[in-house]
PDB file of C-alpha atoms (C1' of nucleotides) in Angstrom:
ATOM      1  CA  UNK A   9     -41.850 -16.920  56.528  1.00 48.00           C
ATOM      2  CA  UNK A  10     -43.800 -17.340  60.097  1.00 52.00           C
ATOM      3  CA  UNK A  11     -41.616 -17.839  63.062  1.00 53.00           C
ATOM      4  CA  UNK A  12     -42.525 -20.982  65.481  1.00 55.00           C
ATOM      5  CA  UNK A  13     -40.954 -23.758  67.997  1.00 52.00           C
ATOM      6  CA  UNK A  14     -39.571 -26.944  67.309  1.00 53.00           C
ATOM      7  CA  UNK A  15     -38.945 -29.064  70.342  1.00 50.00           C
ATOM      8  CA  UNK A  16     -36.564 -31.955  69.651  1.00 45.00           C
ATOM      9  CA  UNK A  17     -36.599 -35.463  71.505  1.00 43.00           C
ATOM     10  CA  UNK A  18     -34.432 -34.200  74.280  1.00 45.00           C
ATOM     11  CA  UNK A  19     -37.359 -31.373  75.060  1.00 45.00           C
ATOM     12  CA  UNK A  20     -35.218 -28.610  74.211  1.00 47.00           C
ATOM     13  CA  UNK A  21     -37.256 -25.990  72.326  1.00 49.00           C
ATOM     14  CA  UNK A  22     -35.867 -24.110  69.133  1.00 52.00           C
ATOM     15  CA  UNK A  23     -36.987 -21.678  67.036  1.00 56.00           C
ATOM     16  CA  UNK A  24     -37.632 -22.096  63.526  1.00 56.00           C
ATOM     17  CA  UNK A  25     -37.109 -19.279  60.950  1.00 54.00           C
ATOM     18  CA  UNK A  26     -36.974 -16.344  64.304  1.00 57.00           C
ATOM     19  CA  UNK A  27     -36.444 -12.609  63.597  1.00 58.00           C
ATOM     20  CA  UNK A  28     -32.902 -12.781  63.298  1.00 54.00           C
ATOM     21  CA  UNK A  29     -32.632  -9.392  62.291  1.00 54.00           C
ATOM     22  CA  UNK A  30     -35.448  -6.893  61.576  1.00 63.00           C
ATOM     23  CA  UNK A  31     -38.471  -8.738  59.908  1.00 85.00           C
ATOM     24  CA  UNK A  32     -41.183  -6.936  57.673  1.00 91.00           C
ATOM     25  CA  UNK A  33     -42.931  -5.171  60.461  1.00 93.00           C
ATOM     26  CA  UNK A  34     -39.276  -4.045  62.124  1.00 92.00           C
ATOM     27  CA  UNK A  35     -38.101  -2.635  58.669  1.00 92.00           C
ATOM     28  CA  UNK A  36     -41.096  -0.696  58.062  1.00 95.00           C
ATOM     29  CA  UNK A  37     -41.067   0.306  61.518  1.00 95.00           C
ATOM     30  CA  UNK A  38     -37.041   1.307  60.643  1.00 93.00           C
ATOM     31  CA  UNK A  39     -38.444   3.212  57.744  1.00 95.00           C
ATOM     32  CA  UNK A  40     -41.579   5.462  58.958  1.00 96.00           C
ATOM     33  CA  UNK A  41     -40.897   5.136  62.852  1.00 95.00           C
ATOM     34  CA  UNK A  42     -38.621   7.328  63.753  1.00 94.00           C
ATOM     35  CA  UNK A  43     -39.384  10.589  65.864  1.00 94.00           C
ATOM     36  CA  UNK A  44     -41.580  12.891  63.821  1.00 95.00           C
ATOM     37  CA  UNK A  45     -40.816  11.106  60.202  1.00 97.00           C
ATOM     38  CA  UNK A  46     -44.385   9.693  60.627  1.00 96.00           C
ATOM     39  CA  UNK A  47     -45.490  13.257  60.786  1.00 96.00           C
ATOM     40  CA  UNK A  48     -43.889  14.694  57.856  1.00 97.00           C
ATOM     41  CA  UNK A  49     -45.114  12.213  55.721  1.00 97.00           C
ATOM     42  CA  UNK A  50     -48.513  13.409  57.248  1.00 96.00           C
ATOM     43  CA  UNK A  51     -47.990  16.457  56.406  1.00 95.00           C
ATOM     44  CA  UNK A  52     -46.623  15.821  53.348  1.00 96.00           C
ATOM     45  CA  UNK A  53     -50.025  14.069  51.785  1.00 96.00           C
ATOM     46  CA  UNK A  54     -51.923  17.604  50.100  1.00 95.00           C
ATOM     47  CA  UNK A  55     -48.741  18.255  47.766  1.00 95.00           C
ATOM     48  CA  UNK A  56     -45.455  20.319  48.532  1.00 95.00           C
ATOM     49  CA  UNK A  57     -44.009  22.413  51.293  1.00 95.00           C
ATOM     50  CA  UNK A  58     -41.369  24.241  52.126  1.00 95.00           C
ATOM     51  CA  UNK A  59     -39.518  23.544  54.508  1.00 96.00           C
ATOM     52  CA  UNK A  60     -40.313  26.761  56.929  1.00 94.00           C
ATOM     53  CA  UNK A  61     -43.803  26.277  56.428  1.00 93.00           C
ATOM     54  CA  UNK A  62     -43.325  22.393  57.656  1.00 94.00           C
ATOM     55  CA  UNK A  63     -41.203  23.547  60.624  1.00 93.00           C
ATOM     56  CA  UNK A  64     -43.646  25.865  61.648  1.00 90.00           C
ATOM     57  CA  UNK A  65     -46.160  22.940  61.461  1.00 91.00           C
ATOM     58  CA  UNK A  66     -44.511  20.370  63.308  1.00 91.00           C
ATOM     59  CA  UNK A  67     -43.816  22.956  66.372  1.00 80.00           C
ATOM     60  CA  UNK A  68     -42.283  20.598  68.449  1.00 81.00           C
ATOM     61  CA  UNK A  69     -39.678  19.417  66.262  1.00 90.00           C
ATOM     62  CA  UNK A  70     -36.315  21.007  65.791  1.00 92.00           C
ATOM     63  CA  UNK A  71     -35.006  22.597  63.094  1.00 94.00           C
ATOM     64  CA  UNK A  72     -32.211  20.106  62.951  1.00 95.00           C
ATOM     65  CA  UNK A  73     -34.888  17.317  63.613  1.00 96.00           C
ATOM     66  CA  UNK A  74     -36.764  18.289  60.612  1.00 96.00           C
ATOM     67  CA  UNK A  75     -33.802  18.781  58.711  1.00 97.00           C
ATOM     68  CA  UNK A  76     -32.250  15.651  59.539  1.00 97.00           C
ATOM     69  CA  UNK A  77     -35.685  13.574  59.033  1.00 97.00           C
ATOM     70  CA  UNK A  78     -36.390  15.259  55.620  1.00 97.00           C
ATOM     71  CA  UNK A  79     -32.440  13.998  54.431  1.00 97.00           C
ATOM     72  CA  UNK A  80     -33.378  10.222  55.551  1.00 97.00           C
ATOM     73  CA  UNK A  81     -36.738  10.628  53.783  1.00 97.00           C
ATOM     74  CA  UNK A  82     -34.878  11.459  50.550  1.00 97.00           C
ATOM     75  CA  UNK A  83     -32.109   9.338  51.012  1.00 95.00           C
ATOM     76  CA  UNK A  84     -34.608   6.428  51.045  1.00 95.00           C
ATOM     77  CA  UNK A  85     -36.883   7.791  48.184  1.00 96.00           C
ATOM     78  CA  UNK A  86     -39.758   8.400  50.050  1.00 97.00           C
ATOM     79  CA  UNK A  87     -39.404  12.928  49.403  1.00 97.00           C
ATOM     80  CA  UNK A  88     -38.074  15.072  46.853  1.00 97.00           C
ATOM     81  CA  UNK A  89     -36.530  18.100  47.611  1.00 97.00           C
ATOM     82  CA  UNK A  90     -36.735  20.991  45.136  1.00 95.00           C
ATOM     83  CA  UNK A  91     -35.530  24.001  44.158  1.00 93.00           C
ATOM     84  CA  UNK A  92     -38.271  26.299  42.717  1.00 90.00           C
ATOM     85  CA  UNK A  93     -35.908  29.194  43.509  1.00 87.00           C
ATOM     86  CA  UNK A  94     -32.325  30.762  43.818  1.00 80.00           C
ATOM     87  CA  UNK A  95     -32.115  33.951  44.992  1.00 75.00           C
ATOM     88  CA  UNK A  96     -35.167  34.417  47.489  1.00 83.00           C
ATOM     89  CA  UNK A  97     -33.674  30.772  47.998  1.00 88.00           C
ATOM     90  CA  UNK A  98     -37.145  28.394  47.830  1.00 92.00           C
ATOM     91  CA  UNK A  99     -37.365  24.764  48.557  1.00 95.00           C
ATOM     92  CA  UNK A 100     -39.900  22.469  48.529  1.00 96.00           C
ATOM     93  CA  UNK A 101     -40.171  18.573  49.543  1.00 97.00           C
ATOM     94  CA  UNK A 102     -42.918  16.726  48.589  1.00 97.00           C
ATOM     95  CA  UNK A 103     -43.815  13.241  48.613  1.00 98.00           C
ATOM     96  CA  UNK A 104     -43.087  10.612  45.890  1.00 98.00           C
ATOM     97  CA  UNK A 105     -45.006   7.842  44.709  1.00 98.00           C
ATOM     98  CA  UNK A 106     -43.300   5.643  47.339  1.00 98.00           C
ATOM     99  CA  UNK A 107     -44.197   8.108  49.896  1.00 98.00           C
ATOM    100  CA  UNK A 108     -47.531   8.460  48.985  1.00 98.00           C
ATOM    101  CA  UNK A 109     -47.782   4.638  49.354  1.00 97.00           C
ATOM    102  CA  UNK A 110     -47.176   4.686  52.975  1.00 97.00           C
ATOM    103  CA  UNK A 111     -49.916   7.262  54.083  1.00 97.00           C
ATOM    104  CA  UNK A 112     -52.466   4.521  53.801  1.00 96.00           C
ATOM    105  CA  UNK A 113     -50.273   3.009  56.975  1.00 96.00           C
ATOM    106  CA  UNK A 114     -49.975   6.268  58.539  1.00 97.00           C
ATOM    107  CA  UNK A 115     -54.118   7.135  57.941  1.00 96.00           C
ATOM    108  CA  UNK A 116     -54.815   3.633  59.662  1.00 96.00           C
ATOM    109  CA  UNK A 117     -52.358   4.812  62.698  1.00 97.00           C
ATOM    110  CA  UNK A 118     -54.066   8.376  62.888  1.00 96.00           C
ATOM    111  CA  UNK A 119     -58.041   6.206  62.978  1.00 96.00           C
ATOM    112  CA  UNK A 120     -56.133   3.943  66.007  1.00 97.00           C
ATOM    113  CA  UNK A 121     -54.883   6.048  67.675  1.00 96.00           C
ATOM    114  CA  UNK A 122     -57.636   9.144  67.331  1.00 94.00           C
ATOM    115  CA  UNK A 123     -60.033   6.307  68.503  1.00 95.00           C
ATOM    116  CA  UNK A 124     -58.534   5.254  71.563  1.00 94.00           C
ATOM    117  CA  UNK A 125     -57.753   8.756  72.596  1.00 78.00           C
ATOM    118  CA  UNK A 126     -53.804   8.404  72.649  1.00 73.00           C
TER     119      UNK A 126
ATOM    120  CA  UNK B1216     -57.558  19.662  64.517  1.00 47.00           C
ATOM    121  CA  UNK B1217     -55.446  20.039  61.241  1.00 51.00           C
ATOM    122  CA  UNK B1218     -52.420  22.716  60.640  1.00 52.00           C
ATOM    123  CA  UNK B1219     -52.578  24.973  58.465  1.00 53.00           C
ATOM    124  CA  UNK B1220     -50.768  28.340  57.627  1.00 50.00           C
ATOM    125  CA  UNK B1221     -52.070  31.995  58.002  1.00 52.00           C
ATOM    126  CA  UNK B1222     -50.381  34.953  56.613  1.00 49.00           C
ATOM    127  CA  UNK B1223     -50.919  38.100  58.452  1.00 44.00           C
ATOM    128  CA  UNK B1224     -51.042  41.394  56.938  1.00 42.00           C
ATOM    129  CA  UNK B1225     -47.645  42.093  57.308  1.00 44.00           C
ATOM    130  CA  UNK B1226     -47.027  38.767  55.051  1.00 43.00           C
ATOM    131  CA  UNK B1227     -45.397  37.354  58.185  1.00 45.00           C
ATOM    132  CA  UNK B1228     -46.682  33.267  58.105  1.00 49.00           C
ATOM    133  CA  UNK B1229     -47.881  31.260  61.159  1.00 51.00           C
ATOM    134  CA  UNK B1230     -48.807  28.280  61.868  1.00 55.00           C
ATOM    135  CA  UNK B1231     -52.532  27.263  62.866  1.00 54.00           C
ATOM    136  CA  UNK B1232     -53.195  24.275  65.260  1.00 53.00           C
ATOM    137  CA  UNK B1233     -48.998  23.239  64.878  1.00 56.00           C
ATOM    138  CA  UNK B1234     -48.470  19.935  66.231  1.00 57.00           C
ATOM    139  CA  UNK B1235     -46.976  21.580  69.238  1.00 54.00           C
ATOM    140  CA  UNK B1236     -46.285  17.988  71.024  1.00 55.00           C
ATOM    141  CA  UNK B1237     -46.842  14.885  69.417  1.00 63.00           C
ATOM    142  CA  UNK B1238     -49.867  14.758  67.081  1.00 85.00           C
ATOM    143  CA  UNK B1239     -52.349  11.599  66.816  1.00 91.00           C
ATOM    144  CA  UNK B1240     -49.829  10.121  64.220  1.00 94.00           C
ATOM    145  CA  UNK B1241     -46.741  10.853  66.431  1.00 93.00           C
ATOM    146  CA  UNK B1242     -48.713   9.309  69.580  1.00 93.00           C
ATOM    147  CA  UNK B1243     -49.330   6.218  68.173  1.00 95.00           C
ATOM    148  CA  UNK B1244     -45.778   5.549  66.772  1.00 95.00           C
ATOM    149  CA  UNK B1245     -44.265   6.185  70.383  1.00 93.00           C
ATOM    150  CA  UNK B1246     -46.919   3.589  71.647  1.00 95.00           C
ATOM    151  CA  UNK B1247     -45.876   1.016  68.991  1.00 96.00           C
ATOM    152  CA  UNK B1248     -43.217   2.313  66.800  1.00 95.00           C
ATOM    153  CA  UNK B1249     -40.221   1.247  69.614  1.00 94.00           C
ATOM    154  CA  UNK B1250     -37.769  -0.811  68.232  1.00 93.00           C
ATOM    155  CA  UNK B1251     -39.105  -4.406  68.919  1.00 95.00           C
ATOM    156  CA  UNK B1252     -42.117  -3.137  70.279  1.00 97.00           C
ATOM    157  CA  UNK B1253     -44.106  -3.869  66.509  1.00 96.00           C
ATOM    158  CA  UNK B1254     -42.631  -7.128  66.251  1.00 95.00           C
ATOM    159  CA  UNK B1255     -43.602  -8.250  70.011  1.00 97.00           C
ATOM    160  CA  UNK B1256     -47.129  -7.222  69.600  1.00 97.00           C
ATOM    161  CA  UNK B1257     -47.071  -9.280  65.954  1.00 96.00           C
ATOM    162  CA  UNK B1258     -45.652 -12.656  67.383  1.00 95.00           C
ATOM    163  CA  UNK B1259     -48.571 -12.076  70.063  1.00 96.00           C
ATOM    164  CA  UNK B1260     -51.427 -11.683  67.527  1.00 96.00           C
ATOM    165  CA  UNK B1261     -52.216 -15.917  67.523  1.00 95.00           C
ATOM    166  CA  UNK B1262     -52.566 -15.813  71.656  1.00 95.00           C
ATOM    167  CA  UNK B1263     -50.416 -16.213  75.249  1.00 96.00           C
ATOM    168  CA  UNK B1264     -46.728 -16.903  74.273  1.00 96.00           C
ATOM    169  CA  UNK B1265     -44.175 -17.909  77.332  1.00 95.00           C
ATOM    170  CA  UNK B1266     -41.160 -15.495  77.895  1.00 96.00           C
ATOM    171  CA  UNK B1267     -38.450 -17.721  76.782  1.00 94.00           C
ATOM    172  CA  UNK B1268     -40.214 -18.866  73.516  1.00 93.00           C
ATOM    173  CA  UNK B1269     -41.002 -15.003  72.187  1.00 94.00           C
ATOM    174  CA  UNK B1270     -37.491 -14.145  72.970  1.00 93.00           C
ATOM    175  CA  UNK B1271     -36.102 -16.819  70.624  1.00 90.00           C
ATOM    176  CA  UNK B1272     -38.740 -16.108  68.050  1.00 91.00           C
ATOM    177  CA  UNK B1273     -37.424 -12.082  67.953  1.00 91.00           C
ATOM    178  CA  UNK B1274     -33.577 -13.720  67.686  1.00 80.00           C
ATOM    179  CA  UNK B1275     -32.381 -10.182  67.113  1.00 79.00           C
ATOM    180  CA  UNK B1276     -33.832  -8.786  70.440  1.00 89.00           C
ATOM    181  CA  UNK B1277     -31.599  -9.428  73.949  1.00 92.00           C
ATOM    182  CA  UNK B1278     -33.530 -10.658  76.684  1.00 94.00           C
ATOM    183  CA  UNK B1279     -33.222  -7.217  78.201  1.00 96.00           C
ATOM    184  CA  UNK B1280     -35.066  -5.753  75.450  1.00 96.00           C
ATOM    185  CA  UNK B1281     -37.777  -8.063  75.275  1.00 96.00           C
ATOM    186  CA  UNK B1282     -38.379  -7.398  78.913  1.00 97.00           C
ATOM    187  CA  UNK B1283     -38.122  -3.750  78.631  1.00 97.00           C
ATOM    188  CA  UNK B1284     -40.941  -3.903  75.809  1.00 97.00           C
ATOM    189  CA  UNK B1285     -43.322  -6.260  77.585  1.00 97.00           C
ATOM    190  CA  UNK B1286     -43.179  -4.230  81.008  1.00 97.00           C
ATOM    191  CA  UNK B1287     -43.696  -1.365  78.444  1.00 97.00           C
ATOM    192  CA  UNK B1288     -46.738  -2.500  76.756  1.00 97.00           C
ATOM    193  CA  UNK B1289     -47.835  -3.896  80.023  1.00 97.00           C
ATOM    194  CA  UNK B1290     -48.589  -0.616  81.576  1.00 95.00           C
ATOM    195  CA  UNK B1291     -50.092   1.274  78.624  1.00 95.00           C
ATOM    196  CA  UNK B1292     -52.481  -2.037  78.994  1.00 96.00           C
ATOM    197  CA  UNK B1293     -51.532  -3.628  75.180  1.00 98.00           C
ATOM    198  CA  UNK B1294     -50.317  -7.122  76.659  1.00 98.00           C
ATOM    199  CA  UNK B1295     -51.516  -8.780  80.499  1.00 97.00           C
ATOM    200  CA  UNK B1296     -48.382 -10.573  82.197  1.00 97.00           C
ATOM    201  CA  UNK B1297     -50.344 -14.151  83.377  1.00 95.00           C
ATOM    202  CA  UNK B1298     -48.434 -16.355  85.679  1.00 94.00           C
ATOM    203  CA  UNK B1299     -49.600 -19.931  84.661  1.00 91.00           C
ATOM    204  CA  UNK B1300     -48.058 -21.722  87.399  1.00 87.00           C
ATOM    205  CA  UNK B1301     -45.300 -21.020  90.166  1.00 81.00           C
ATOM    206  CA  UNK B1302     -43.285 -23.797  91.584  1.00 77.00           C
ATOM    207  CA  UNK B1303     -41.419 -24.404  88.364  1.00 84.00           C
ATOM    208  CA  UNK B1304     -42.653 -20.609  87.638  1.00 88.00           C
ATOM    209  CA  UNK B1305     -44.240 -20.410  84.153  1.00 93.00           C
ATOM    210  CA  UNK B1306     -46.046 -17.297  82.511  1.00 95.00           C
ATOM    211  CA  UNK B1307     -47.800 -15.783  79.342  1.00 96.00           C
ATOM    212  CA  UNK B1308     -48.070 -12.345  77.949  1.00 97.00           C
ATOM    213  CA  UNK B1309     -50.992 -12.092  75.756  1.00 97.00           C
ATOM    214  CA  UNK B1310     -52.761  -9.238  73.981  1.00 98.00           C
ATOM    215  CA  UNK B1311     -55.390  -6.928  75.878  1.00 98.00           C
ATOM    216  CA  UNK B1312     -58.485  -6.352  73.388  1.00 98.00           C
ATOM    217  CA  UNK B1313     -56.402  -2.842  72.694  1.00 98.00           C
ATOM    218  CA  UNK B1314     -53.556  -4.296  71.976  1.00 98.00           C
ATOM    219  CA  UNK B1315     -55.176  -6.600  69.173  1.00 98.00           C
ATOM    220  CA  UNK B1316     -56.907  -3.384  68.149  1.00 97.00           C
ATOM    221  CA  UNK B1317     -53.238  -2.439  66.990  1.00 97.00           C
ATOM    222  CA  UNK B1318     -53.101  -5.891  65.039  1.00 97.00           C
ATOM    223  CA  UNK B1319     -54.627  -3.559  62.235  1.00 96.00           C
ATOM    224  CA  UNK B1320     -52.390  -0.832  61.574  1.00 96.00           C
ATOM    225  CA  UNK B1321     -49.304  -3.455  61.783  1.00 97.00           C
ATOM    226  CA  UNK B1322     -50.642  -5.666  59.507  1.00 96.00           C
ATOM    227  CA  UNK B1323     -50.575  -2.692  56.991  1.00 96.00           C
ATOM    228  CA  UNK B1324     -47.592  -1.779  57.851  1.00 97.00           C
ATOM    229  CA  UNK B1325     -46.406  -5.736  57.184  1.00 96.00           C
ATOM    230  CA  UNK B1326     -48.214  -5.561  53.947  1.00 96.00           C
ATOM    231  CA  UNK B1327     -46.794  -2.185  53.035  1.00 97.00           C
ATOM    232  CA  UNK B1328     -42.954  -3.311  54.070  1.00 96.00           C
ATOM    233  CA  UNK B1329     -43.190  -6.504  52.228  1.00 94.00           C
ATOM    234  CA  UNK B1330     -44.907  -5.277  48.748  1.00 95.00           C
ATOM    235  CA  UNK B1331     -42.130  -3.170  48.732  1.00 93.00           C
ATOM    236  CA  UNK B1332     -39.186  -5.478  49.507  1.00 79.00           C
ATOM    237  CA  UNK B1333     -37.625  -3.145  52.081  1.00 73.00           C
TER     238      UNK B1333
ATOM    239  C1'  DC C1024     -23.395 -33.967  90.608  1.00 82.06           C
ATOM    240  C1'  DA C1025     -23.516 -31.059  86.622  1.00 82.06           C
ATOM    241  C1'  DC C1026     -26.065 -28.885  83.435  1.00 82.06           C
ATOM    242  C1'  DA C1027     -30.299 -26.994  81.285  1.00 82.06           C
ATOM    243  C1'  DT C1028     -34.595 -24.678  81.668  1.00 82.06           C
ATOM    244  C1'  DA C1029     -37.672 -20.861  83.245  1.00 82.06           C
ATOM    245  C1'  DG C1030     -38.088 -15.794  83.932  1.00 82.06           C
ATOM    246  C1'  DG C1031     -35.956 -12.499  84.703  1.00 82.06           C
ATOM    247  C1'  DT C1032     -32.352  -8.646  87.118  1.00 82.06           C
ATOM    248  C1'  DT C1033     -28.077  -6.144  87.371  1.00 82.06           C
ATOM    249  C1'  DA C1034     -23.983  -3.553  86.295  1.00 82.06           C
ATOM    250  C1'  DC C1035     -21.126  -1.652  82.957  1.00 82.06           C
ATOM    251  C1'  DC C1036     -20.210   0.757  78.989  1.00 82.06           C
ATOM    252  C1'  DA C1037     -20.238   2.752  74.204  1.00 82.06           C
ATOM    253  C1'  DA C1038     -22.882   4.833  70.836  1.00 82.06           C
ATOM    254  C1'  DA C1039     -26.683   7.335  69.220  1.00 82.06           C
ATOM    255  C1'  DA C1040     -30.168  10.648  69.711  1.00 82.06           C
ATOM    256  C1'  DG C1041     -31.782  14.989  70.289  1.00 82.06           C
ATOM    257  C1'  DG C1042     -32.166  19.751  72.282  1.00 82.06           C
ATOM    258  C1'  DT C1043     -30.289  24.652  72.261  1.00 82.06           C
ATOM    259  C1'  DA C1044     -28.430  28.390  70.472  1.00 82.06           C
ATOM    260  C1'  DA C1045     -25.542  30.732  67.494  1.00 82.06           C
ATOM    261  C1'  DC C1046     -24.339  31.618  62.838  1.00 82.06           C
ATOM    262  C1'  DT C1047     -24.385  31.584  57.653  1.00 82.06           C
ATOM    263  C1'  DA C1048     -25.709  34.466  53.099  1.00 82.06           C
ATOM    264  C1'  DA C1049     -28.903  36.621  50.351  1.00 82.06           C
ATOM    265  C1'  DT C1050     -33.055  39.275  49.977  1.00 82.06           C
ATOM    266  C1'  DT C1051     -37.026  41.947  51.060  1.00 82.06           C
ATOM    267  C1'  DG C1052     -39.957  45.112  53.716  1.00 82.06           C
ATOM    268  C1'  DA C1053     -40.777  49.174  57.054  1.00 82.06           C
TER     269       DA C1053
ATOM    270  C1'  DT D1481     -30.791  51.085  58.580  1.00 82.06           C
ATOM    271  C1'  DC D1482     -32.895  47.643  61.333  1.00 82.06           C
ATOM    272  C1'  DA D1483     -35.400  43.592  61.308  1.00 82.06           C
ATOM    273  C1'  DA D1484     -37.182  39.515  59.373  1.00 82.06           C
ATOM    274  C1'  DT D1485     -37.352  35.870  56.122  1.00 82.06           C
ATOM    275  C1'  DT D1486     -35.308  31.644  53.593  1.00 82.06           C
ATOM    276  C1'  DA D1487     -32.852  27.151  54.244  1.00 82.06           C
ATOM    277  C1'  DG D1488     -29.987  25.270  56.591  1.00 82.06           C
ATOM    278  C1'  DT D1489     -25.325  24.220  59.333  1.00 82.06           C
ATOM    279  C1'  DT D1490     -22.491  23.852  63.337  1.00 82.06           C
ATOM    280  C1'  DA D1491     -20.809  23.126  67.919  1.00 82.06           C
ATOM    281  C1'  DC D1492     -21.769  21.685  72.391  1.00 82.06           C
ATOM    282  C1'  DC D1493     -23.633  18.942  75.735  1.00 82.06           C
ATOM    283  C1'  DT D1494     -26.860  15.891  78.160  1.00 82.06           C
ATOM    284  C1'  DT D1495     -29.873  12.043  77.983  1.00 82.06           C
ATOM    285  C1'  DT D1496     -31.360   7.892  76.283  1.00 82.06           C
ATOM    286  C1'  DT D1497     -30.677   3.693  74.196  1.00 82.06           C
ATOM    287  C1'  DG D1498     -29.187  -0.696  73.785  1.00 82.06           C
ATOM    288  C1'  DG D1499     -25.791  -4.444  73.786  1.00 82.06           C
ATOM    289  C1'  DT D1500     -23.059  -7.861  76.670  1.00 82.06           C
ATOM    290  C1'  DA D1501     -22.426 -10.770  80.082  1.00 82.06           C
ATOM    291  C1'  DA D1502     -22.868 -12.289  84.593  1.00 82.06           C
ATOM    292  C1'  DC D1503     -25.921 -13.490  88.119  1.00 82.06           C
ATOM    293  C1'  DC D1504     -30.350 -15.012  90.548  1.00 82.06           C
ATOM    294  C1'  DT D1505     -33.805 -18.763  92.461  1.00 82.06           C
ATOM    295  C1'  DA D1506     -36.113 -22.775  91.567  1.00 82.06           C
ATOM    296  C1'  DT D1507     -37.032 -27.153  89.124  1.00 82.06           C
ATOM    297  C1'  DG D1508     -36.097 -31.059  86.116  1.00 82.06           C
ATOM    298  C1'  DT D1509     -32.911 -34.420  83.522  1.00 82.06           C
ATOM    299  C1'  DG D1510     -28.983 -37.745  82.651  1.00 82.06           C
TER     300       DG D1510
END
DNA sequence: CACATAGGTTACCAAAAGGTAACTAATTGA
DNA sequence: TCAATTAGTTACCTTTTGGTAACCTATGTG
């Protein structure tokens, strides 16, 4: 489905098939865009973490940031949180298959933007 | 510059090279990852398109928000504003050769959204 | 004349986002 | 015993976002 104009015999222009609501590049950008979710998929990519460890990482994210990322990122089957411990408590979130499948996105955002010097 | 974690002698963990502010991947989503912003550079990628007609293409998106995204892109130099003619006042927004260089990483993300029907 | 188009600007308002800091419970290390 | 760690949660508060609708000047159409 492209988007384009129609003009009709009065002149008045219309659009055919617009972006009503979010189209394939808004969705995505719904899914990955948000503040730091790009960057814990990043992170993500070499196998588990806990979630410490990724706070720690992403330094200028909150806590509650992290926290409340991580929860979307499961919700929408892109992580996996586990418990590989009660008592020490130990979690660990790690990417699934569909989350691996976005870090070829995310690599060709790193390559853009590391080459233009963002 | 990648993070990595360092335990001290103590056993106490810290983080080396933390993405203290916004790493390469978090840079480039705030330079396209906006809501809108994507889609706007997308409906750009086939040359100049006239205020009124892009804002009925991205139905979804108020006027306002359009705007907001152009003057945006505008001044991180991704799309030139051209006046075509004054006098009844017409213009253009187009992509800069930087903004096309973006073309690339949404055109995975496209590909990525749509393989996976989000 | 009345209305539509172009390319916006403005004010108003409600909702969402996000930061800070305190607090939880259980455990381990000095 | 004091302090730190783990993985969060909670309350509070400010800022940002974004939608709506009205308005603007100028030109063209029926």
């Amino acid at each position: 489905m492209k988007s384009y104009l129609e003009t009709d015999d009065y002149g008045r222009k219309k659009a055919i098939n617009p972006c009503l609501e979010p189209c394939s590049i808004e969705k995505g950008m719904r899914m990955i865009g948000g503040k730091w979710t790009g960057s814990i998929i990043y992170h993500l990519k070499d196998g588990p973490v806990r979630f410490n460890d990724l706070s720690r990482m992403l330094g200028g994210a909150s806590k509650k940031m992290v926290d409340q990322r991580l929860k979307e990122l499961e919700s929408n089957g892109m992580v996996i949180r586990k418990v590989i411990s009660d008592r020490p408590v130990a979690v660990t979130y790690e990417l699934t298959p569909f989350g691996q499948s976005a870090l070829e996105c995310l690599d060709k955002l790193r390559e853009w933007s590391e080459s233009n010097q963002l």
